[in-house]
XYZ file of C-alpha atoms in Angstrom:
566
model
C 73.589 -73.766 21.858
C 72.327 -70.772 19.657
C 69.181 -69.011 20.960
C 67.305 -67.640 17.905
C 64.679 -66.220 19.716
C 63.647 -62.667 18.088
C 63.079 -59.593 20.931
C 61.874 -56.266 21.041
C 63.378 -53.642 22.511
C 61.424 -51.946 25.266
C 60.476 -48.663 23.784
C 58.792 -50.612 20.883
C 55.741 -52.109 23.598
C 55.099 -48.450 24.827
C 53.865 -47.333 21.278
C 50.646 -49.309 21.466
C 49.337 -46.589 24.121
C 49.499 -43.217 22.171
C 47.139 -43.836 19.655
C 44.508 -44.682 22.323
C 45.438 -41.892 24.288
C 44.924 -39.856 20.746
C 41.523 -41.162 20.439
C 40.584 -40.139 23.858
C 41.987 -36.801 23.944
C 39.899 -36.144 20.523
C 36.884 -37.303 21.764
C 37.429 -35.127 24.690
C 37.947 -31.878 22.982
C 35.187 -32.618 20.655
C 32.946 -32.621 23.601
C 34.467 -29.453 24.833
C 33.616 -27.904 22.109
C 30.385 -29.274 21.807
C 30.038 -27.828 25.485
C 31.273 -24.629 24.609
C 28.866 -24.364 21.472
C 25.640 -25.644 23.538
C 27.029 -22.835 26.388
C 27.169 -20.285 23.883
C 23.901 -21.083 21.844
C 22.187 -20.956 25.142
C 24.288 -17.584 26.329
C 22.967 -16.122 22.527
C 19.939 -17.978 23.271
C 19.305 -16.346 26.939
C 20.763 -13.054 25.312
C 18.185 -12.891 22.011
C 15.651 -13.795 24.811
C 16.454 -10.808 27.451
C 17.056 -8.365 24.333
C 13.664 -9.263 23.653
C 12.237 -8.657 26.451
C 13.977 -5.523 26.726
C 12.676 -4.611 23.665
C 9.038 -5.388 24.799
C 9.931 -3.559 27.666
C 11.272 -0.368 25.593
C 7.457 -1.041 23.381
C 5.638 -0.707 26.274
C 6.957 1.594 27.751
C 6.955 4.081 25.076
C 3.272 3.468 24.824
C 2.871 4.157 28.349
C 4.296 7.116 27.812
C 2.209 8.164 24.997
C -0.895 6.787 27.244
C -0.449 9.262 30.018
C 0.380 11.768 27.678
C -3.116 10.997 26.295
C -4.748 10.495 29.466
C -3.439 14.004 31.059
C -3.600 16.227 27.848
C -6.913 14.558 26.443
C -8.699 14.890 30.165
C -10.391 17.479 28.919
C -12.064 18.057 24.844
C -11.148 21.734 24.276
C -8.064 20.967 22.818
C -7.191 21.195 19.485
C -4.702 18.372 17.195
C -2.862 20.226 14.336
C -0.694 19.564 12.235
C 2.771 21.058 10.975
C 5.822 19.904 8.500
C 9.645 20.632 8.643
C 11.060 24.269 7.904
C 13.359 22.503 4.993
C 11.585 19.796 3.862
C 13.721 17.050 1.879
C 13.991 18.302 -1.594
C 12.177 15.449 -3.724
C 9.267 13.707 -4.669
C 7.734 12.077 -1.427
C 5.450 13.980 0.819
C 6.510 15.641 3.401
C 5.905 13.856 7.030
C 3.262 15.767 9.294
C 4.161 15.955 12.879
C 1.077 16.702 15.085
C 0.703 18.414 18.270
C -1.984 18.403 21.015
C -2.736 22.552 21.557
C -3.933 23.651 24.556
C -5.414 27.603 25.244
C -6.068 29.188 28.332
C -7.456 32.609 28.613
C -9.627 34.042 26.876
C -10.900 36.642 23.853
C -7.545 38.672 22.980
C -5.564 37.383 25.596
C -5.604 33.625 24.781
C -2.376 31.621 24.421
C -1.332 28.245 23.445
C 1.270 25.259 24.617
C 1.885 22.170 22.782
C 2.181 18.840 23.433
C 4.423 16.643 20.307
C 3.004 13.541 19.052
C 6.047 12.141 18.409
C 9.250 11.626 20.808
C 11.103 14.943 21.459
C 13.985 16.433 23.230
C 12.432 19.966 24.143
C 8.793 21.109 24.809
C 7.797 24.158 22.380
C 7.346 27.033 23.820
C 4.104 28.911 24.930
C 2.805 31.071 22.161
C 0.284 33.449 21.499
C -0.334 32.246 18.112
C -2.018 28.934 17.326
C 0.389 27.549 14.938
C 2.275 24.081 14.826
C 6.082 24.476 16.308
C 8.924 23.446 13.248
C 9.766 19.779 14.846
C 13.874 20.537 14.191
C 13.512 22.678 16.948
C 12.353 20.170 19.588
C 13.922 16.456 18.254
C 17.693 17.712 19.326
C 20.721 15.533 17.853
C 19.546 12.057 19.084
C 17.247 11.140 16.548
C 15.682 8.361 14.355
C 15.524 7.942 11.009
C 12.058 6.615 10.939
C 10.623 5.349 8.116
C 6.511 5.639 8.399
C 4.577 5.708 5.198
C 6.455 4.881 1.564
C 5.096 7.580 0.384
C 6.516 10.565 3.609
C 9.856 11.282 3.595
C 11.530 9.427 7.183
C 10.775 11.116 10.393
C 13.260 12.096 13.187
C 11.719 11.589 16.521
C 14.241 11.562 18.902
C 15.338 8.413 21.038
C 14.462 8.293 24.684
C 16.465 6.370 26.777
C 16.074 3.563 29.425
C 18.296 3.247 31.714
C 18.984 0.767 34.488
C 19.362 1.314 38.808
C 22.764 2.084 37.849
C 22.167 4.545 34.981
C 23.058 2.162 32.502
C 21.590 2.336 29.317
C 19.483 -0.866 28.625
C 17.279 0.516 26.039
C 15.809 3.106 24.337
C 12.487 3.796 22.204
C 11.043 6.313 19.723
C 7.561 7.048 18.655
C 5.448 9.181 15.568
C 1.780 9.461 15.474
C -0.194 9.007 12.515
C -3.503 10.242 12.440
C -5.847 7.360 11.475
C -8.984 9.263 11.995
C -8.509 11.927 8.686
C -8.705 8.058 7.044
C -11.954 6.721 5.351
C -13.605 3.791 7.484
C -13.650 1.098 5.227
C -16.379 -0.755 7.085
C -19.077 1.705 6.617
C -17.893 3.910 3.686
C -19.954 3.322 -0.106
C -22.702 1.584 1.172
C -25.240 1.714 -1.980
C -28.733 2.313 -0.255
C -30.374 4.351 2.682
C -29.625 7.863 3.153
C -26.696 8.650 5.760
C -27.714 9.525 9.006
C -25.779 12.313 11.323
C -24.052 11.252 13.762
C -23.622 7.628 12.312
C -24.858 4.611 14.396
C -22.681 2.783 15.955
C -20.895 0.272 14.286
C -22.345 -3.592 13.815
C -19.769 -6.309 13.761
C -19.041 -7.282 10.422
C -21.234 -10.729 10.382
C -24.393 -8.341 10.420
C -26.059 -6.109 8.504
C -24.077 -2.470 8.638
C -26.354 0.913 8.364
C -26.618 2.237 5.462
C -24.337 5.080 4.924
C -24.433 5.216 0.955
C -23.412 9.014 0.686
C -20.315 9.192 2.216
C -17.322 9.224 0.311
C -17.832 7.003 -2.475
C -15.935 9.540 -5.000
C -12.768 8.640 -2.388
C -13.104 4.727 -2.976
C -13.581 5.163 -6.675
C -11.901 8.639 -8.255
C -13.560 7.823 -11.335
C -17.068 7.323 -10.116
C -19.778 9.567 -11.859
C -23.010 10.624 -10.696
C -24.822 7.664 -12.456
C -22.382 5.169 -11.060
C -23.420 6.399 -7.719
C -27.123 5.709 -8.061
C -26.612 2.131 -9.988
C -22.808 0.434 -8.774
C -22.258 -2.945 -10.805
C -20.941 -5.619 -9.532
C -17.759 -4.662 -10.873
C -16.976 -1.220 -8.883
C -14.441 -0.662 -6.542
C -16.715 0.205 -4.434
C -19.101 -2.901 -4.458
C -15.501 -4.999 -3.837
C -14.835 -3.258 -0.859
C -18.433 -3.736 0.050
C -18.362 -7.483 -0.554
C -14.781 -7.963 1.239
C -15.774 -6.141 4.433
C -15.131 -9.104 6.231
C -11.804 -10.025 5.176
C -10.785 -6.602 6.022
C -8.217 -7.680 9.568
C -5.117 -5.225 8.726
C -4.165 -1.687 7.144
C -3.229 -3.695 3.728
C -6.292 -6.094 3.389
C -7.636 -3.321 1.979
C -5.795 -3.334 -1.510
C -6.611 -7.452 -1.475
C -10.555 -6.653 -1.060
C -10.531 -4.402 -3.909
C -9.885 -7.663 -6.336
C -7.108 -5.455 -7.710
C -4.387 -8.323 -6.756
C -6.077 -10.677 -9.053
C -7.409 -8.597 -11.860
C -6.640 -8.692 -15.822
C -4.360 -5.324 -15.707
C -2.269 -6.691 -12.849
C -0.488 -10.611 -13.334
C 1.163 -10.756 -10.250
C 1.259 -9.588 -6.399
C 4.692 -8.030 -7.498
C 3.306 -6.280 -10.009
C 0.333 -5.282 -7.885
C 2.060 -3.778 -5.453
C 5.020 -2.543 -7.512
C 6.006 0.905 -6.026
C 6.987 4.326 -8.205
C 10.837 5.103 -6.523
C 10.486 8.527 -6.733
C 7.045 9.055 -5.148
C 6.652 5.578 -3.082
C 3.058 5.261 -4.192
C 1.557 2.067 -5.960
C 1.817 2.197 -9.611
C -2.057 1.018 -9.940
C -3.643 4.274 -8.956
C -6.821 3.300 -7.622
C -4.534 0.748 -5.164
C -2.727 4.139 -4.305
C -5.314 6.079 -4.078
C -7.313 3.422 -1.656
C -3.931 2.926 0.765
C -3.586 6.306 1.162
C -7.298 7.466 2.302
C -9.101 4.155 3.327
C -8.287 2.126 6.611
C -10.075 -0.918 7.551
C -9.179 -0.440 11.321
C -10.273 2.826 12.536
C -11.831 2.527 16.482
C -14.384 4.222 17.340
C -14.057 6.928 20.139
C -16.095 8.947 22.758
C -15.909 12.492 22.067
C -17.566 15.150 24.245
C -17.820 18.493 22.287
C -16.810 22.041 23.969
C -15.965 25.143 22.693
C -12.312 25.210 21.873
C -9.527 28.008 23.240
C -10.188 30.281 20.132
C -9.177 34.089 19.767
C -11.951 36.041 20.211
C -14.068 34.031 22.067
C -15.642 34.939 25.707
C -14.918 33.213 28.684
C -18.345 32.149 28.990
C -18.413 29.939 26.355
C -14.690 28.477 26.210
C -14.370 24.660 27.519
C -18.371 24.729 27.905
C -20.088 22.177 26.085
C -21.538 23.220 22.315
C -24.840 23.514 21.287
C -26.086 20.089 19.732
C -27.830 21.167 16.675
C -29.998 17.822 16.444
C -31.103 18.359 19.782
C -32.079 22.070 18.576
C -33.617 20.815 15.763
C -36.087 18.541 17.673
C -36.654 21.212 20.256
C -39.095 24.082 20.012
C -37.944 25.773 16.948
C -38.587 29.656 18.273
C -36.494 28.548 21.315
C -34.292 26.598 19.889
C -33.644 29.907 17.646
C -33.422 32.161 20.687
C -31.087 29.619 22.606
C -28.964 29.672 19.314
C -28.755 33.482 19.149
C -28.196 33.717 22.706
C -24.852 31.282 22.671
C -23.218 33.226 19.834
C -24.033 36.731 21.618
C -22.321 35.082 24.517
C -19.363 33.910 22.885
C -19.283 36.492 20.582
C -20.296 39.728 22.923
C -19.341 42.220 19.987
C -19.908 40.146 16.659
C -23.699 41.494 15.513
C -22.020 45.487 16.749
C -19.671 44.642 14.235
C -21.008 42.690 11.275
C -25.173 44.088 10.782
C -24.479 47.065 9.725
C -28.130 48.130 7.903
C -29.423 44.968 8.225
C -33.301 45.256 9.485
C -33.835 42.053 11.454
C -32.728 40.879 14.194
C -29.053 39.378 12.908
C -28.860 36.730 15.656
C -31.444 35.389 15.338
C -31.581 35.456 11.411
C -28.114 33.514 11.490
C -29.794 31.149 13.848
C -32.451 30.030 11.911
C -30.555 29.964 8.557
C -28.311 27.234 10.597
C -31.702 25.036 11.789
C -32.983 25.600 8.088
C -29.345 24.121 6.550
C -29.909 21.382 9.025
C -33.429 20.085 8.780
C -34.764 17.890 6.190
C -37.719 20.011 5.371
C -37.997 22.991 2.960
C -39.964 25.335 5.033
C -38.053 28.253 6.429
C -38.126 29.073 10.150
C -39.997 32.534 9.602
C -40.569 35.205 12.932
C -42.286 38.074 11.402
C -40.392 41.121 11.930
C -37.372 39.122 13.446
C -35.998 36.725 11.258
C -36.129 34.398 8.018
C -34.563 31.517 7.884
C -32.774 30.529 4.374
C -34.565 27.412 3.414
C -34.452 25.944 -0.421
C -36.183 28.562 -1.683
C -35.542 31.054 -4.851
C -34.010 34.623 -3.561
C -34.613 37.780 -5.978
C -32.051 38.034 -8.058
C -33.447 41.653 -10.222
C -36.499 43.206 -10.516
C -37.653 45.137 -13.896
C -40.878 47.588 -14.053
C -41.594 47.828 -17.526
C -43.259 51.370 -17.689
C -45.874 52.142 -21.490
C -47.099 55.387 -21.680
C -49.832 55.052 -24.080
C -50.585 58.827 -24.500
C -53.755 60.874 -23.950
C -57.056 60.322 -25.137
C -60.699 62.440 -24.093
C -63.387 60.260 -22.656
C -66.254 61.541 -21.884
C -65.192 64.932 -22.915
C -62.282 64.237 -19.817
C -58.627 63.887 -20.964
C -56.982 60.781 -19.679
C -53.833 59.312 -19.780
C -53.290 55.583 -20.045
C -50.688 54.004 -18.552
C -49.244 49.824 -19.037
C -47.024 48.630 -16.118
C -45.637 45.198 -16.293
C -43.872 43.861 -12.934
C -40.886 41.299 -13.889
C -38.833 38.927 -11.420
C -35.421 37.157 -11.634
C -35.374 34.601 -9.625
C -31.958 32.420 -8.384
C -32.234 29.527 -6.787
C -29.324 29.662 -4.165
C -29.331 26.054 -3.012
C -28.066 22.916 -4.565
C -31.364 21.147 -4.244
C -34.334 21.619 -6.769
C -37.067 23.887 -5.561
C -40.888 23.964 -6.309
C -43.434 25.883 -5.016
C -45.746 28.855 -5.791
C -44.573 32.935 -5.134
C -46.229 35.869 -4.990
C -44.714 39.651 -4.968
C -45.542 43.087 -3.555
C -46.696 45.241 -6.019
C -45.367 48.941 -4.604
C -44.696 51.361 -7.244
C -44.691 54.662 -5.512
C -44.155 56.657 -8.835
C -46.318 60.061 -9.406
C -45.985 62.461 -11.837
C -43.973 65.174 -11.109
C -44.175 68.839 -11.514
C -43.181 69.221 -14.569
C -46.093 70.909 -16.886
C -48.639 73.454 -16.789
C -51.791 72.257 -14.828
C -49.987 68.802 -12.844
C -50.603 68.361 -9.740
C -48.416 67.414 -6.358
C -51.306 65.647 -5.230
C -51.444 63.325 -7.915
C -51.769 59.542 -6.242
C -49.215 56.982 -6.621
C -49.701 54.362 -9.182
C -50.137 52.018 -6.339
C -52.535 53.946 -3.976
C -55.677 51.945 -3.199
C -57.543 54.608 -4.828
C -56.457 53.609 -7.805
C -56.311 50.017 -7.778
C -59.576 49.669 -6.444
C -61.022 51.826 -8.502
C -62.053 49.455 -11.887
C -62.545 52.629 -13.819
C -58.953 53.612 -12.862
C -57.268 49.926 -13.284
C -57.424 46.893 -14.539
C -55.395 43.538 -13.071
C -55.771 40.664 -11.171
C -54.024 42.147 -7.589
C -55.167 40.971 -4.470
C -54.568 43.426 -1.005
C -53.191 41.593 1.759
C -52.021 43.076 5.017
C -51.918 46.817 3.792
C -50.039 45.706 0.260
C -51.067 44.331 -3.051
C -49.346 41.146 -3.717
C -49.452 39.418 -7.539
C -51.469 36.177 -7.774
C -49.569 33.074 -6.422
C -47.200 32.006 -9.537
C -45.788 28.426 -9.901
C -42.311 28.451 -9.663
C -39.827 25.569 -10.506
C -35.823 26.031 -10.564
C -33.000 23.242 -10.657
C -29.934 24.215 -8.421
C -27.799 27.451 -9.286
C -30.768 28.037 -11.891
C -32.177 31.700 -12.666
C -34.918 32.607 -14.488
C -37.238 35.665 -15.416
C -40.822 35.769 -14.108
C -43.840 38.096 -15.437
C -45.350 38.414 -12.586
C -47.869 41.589 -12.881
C -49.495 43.434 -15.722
C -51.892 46.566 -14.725
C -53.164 49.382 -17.147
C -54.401 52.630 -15.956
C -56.506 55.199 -17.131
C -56.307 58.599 -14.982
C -57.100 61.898 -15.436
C -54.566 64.415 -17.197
C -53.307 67.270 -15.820
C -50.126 67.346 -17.900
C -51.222 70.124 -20.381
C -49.209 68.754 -23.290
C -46.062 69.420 -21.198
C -43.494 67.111 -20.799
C -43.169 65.208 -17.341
C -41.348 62.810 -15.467
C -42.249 60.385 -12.967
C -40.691 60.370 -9.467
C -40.364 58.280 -6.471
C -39.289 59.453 -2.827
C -35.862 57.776 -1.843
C -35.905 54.429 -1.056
C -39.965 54.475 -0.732
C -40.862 51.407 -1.921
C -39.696 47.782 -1.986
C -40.474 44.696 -2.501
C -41.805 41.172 -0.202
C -41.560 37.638 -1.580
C -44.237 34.858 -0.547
C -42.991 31.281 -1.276
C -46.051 28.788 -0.213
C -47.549 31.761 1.286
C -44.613 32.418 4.041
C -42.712 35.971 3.497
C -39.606 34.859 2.771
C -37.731 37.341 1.135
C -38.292 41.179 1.739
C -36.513 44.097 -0.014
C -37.648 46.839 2.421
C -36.640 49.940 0.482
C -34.666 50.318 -3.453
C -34.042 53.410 -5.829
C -35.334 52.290 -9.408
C -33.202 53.202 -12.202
C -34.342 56.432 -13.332
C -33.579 55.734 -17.392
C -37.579 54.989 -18.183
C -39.120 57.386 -16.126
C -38.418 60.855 -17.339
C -39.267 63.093 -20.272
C -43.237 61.652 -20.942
C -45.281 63.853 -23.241
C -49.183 64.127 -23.605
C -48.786 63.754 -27.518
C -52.716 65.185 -27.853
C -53.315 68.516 -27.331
């Protein structure tokens, strides 16, 4: 019998297996590598995070560092911050970075000198120096700098990298730092307010919810370059200056500044691009007024404590250096004669050789006249802080600018069967007013005219009076004006006077005519003053403000007078 039964061979039934093993072995390595991937996004993951942190770490401490730098060189206020650039500045269009310094003095007069402190990361200290002047920066960053880009419109600074390095003197990190100097900014906050007069030293700031002090005359011109006079009295609505007002409390961050200015949405710009589209070359904003406003305004200055002392300057005495300065509005609330003498007294202290050195002829006492000049530029009055004898203060008050005696010589004539001789004098004043506020008032002048006819003809005398002797003037058959003697002089009648700033203008301030005996003869004459005899004192409101004490008149005027009847 034939069996047809079919068979497979053995190796046939094994085959079933491998594609199940397949399967397996896929699935396996796909989570492998799913594994791996979730190992290593969590390795980049833990990686990102403890760069990070290192990072933070490097931040803070590199304003740590600058903190106790701070802390140590700022203990103290009789320190100076300047300023200085590199020796070979970059050679185009962008600004040059300043690098500042902290400068610290010790000694004193001509034997002061100076270290410095870098505001910025460096490899070196500078070196002590006599001379207060900012160190060239290439000479204390080294080779391991930064390329660090500040400002768009500086040039990159090159602070140099400090490192961080771990318990085995690995390096983990490292940090860099430049220092801009905020406070040579315009506060934003309190800047182009449009009422009140600004008051010295400004109040302290309100928060921004409540009504700031007004502070209307400081630097509006900065927040508008095209602002006039008039548009500082009367801002529209439409002024740069009444935006920032308005957006004062959007201002959060160094650029909200442009946005409260309106400039982002206004008819000359269409977009933020365009708005803050920056010129290459220079790396300013191509609006100017946007420019102009990022570069000098700043919406986040702090305020800070300061306590005033006289810095570690050349010249000064050790009795004054690192001592606290003289506040001038407590002076100007004090006593004014002691407040004066207290004045005069610090500068002779500081200054031990100053008034040897600079009065030269001057009469008063130069101290003190320097002192009250300064409480007179201060106050808000117009009166001058007067000491007679001692000083003047300068106040806004006209100064005497020229003085003219007009001399007519009339001739001879017989009276009485006496010969006289009549005489015209006319007293004239220029006046300059010095200050840049208007002035108004009333002045009177000395009349002293110490002239006498000299011996020049038969029959004159030596004795003759001067034409401003009393005898004369009070004699009404000698003179004729409208002089009034006060405190040995005559002065002029009290004149109003009325002068815009920088104005000058010419005053006739005295007319007298004389008639006085002649003892000329016929012969000619001239009229002559001793050297320096006579002068001239200015009242303003009745306060002696301005005295000439001696001048030599021009002698073209007062020579060669004849008696033209015999």
């Amino acid at each position: 019998m034939q069996n047809n039964q079919k068979r497979f061979p053995p190796h046939a039934t094994q085959g079933f297996t491998l594609p199940a093993i397949l399967v397996v072995v896929g699935a396996l390595l796909i989570l492998a590598i799913a594994s791996l991937l979730i190992i290593g996004i969590e390795r980049n993951t833990a990686r990102s995070f403890t760069d990070r942190q290192r990072a933070d770490l490097a931040a803070n401490a590199g304003l740590e560092d600058f903190r106790g730098i701070l802390k140590k060189e700022t203990a103290n206020d009789d320190f100076f911050i300047i300023q200085g650039i590199e020796r070979q500045p970059l050679n185009n269009e962008k600004e040059s970075p300043p690098y500042l310094y902290i400068a610290r003095g010790s000694g004193a007069e001509n034997s002061l000198s100076y270290r410095y402190q870098p505001l910025f990361t460096a490899e070196t200290k500078p070196d002590t120096s006599k001379v207060l002047q900012a160190p060239f920066p290439e000479d204390l960053i080294g080779e391991k700098t930064k390329s660090l880009v500040t400002l768009p419109w500086l040039n990159p600074t090159k602070p140099t990298w400090i490192t961080i390095k771990d318990p085995k003197s690995k390096v983990v990190s490292r940090y860099a730092y430049w220092v801009e100097d905020l406070q040579g900014k315009i506060d934003g906050h309190i800047a182009g307010n449009t009422e009140g007069i600004a008051k010295y030293p400004a109040p302290p700031r309100a928060p921004v919810k409540d009504k700031l002090p007004a502070l209307s005359t400081i630097a509006v011109g900065v927040l508008d370059s095209k602002a006039t006079n008039k548009s500082l009295q009367t801002l529209g609505q439409e002024s740069i200056t009444q935006k920032i007002i308005t957006a004062r409390p959007a201002m959060l961050s160094p650029d909200s500044i442009i946005g409260a200015t309106g400039i982002l949405g206004s008819e000359k710009t269409t977009s933020t691009e365009t708005a803050l589209k920056r010129v290459e070359e220079t790396g300013l904003l191509e609006d100017p007024i946007a420019a102009e406003l990022e570069r000098n305004v700043s919406p986040v200055l702090q305020p800070y404590k300061e306590r005033p002392v006289v810095p570690y300057s050349a010249g000064l005495s050790k009795k004054v250096i690192g001592e606290p300065k003289l506040n001038l509005n407590k002076l100007l609330n004090a006593s004014r004669s002691g407040a004066v003498q207290d004045f005069a007294k610090r500068i002779d202290d500081g200054l031990p050789n100053f008034e040897k050195n600079r009065k030269g002829g001057f009469p008063d006492n130069y101290l003190q006249t320097l002192a009250a000049g300064a409480m007179d530029y201060a106050d808000k009055d117009s009166d001058p802080t007067i000491s007679p004898g001692s000083y003047v203060g300068i106040d806004a008050y006209p100064f005497i600018s020229e003085t003219v005696l007009q001399i007519n010589f009339a001739g001879a004539s017989t009276i009485g069967g006496n010969k006289v001789q009549r005489w015209q004098f006319k007293l004239f004043v220029e006046l300059w007013n010095m200050s840049n506020q208007p002035v108004n008032g009333t002045a009177n002048f000395s009349y002293e005219v110490n002239l006498t006819p000299g011996a020049g003809g038969a029959g004159s005398s030596s004795s003759t009076l001067p034409f401003d002797s009393p005898s004369i003037l009070n004699d009404k058959t000698k003179s004729t004006h409208n002089l009034q003697f006060v405190g040995g002089k005559y002065f002029t009648s009290p004149q109003g006077i009325s002068l815009v700033p920088d104005q000058y203008k010419f005053y006739q301030v005295a007319a007298v005519t004389y008639t006085l005996p002649d003892a000329s003869g016929g012969q000619e004459f001239d009229l002559i003053e001793p050297l320096g005899s006579s002068g001239m004192t200015m009242k303003w409101n009745d306060q002696p403000v301005n005295i000439i004490p001696k001048f030599v008149r021009d002698p073209y005027g007062v020579s060669n007078f004849k008696n033209s009847t015999p």
